[in-house]
Backbone as CSV, one residue per row, in Angstrom:
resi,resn,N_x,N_y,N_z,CA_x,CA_y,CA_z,C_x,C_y,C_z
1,UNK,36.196,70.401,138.817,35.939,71.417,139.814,37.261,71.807,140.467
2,UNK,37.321,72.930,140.458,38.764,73.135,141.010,38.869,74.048,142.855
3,UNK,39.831,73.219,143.015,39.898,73.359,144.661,40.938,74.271,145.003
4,UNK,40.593,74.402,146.494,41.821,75.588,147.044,42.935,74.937,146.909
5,UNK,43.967,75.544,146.879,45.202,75.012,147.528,45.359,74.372,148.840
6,UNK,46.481,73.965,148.995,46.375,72.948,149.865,46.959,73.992,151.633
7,UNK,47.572,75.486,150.994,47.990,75.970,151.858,47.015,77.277,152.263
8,UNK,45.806,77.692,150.727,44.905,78.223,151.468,43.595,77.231,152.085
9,UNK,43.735,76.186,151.917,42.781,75.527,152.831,43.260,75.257,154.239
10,UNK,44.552,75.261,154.459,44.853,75.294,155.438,44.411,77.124,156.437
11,UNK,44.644,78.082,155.248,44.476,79.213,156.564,43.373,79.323,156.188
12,UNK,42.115,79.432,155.776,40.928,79.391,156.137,40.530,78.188,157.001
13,UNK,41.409,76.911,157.412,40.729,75.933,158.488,41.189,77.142,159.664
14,UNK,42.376,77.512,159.773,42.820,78.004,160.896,42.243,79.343,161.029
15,UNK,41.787,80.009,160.216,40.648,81.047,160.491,39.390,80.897,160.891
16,UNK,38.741,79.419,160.551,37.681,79.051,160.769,37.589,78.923,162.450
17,UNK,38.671,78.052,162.739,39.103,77.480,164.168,39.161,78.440,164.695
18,UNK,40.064,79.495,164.517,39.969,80.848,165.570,38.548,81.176,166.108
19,UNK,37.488,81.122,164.934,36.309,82.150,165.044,35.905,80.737,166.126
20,UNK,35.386,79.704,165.919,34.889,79.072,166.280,35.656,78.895,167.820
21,UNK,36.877,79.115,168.381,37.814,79.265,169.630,37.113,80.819,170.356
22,UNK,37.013,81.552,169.144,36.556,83.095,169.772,35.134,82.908,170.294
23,UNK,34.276,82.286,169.246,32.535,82.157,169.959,32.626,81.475,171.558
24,UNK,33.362,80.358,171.407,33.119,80.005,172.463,34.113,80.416,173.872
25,UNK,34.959,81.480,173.563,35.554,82.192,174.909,34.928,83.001,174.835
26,UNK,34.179,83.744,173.914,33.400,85.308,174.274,31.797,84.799,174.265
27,UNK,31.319,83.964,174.332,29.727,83.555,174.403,28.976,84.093,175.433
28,UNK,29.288,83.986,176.726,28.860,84.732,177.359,28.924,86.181,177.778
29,UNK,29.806,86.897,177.167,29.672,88.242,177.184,29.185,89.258,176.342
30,UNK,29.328,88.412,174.742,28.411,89.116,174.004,26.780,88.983,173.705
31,UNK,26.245,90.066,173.127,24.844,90.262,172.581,24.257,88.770,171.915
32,UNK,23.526,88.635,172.049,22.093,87.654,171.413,22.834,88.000,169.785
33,UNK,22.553,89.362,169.822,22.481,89.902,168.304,23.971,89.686,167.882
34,UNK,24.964,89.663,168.416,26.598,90.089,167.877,26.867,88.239,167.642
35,UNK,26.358,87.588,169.020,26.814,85.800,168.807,26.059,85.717,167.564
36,UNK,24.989,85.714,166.938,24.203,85.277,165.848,24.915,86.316,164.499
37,UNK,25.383,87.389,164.699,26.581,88.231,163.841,27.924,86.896,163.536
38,UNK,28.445,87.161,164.221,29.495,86.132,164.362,29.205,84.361,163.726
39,UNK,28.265,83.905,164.117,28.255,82.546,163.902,27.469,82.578,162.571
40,UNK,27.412,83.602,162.674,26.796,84.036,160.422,28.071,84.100,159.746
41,UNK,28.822,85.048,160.067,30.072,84.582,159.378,30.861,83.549,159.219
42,UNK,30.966,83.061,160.482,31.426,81.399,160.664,30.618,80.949,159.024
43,UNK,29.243,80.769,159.202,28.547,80.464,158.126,28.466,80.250,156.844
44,UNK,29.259,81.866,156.676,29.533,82.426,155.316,30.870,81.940,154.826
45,UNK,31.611,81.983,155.426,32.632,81.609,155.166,33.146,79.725,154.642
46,UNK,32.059,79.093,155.996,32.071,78.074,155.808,30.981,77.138,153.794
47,UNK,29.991,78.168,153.916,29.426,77.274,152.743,30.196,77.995,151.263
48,UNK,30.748,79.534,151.493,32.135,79.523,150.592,32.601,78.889,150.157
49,UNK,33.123,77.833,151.294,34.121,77.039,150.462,33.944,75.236,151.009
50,UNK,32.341,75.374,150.838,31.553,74.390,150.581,31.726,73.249,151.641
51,UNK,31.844,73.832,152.657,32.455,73.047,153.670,31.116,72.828,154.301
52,UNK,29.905,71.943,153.762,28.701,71.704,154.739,28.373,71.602,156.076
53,UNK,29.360,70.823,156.198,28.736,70.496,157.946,28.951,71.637,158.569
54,UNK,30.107,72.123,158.501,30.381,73.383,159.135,29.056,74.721,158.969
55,UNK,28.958,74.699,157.868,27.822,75.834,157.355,26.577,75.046,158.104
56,UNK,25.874,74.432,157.749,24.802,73.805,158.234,24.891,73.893,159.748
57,UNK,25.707,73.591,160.292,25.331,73.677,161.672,25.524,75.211,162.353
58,UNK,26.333,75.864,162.051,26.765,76.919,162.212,25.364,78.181,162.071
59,UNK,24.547,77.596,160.658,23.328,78.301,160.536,22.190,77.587,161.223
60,UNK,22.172,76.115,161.550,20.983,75.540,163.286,21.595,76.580,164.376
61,UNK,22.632,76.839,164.829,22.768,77.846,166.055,22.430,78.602,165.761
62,UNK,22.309,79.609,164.950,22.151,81.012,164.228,21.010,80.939,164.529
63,UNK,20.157,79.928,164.261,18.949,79.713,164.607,18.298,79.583,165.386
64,UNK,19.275,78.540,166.220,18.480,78.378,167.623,19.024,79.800,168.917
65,UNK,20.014,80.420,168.682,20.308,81.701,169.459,19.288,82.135,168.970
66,UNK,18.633,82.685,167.784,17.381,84.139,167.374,16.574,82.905,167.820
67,UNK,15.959,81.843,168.277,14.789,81.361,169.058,14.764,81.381,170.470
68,UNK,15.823,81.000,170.903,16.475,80.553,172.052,17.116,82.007,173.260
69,UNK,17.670,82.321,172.325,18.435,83.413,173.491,19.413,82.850,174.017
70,UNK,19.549,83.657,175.273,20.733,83.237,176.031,20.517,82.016,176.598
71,UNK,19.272,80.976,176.410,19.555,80.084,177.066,19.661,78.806,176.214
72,UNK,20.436,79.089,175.126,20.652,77.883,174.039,22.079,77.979,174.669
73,UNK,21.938,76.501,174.289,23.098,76.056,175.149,24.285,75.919,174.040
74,UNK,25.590,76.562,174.465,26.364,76.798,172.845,27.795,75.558,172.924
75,UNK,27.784,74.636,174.133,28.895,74.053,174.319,28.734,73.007,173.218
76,UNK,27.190,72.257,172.871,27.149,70.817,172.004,27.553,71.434,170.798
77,UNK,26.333,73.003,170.119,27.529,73.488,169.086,28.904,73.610,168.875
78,UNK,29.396,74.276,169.360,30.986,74.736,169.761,31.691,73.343,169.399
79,UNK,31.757,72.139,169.543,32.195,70.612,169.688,31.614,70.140,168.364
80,UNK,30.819,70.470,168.226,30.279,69.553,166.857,31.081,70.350,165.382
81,UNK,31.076,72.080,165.557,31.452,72.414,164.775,33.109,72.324,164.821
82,UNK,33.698,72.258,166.000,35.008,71.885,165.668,35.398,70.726,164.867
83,UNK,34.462,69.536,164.979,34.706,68.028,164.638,35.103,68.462,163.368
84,UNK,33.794,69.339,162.679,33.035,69.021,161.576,34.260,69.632,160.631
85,UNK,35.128,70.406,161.569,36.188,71.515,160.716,37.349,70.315,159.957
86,UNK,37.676,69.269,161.013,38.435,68.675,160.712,38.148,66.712,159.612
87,UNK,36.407,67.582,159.421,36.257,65.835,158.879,36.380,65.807,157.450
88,UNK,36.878,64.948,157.295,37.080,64.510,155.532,35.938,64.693,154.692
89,UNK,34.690,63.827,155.326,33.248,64.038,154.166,32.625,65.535,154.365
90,UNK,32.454,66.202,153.188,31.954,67.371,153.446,30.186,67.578,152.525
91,UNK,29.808,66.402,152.410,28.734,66.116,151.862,26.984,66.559,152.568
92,UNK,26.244,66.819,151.924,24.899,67.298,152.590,24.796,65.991,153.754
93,UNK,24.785,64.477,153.528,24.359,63.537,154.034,25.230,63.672,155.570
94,UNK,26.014,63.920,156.081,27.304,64.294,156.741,27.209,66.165,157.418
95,UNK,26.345,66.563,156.404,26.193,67.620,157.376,25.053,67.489,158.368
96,UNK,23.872,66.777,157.958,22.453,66.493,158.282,23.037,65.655,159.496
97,UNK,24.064,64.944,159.258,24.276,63.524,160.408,25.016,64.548,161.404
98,UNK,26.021,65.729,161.545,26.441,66.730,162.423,25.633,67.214,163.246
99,UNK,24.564,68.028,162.470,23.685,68.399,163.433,22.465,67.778,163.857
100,UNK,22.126,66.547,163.418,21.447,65.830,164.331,22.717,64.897,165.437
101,UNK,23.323,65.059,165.792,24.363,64.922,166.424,24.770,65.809,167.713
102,UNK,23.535,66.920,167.189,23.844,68.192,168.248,22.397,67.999,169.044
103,UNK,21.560,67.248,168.091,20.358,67.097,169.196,20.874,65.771,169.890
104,UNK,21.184,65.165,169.796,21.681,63.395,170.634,22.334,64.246,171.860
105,UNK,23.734,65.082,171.538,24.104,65.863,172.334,23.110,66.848,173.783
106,UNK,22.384,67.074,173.190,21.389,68.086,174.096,20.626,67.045,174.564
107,UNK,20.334,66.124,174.204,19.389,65.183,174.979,20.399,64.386,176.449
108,UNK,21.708,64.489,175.742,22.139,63.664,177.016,22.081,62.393,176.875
């Protein structure tokens, strides 16, 4: 299976990081509809290049904003998906353990 380079995996992490820096300075000013725009691409981008945890959780917010609204709370996302940018295992088992990680989070 052949992988990115080692210098385009680097600017898609740092593109990833931006978007994921941008959701969470512009969260409260944009649309229901534009945050769930946005954290789709996060999305897209992320299961591209098979980066699970990132995708997987990225599409639970997607989810829980179109259930939730403005009152899903986007800080436990925002934190989980940064982790997830920088973790070594990028496996289904590891994405499942991220975002149940985001409910432990919301429970407090």
């Amino acid at each position: 299976m052949a992988t990115a380079a080692p210098a385009e995996s680097m600017t898609i992490a740092a593109e990833l990081q931006a978007r994921i820096d941008q959701l969470a300075r512009d969260s409260r000013m944009l649309s229901v509809g534009e945050l769930c725009r946005r954290v789709d691409a996060v999305r897209n981008i992320a299961a591209a290049r098979r980066l699970l945890p990132l995708a997987r959780l990225a599409g639970s917010l997607r989810d829980a904003l179109a259930e939730g609204g403005r009152g899903t709370p986007m800080t436990p996302w925002i934190e989980a998906m940064r982790e997830s940018l920088g973790h070594d295992a990028q496996d289904e088992a590891t994405a499942r353990a991220f975002v149940a990680s985001v409910g432990v989070r919301l429970a407090g």
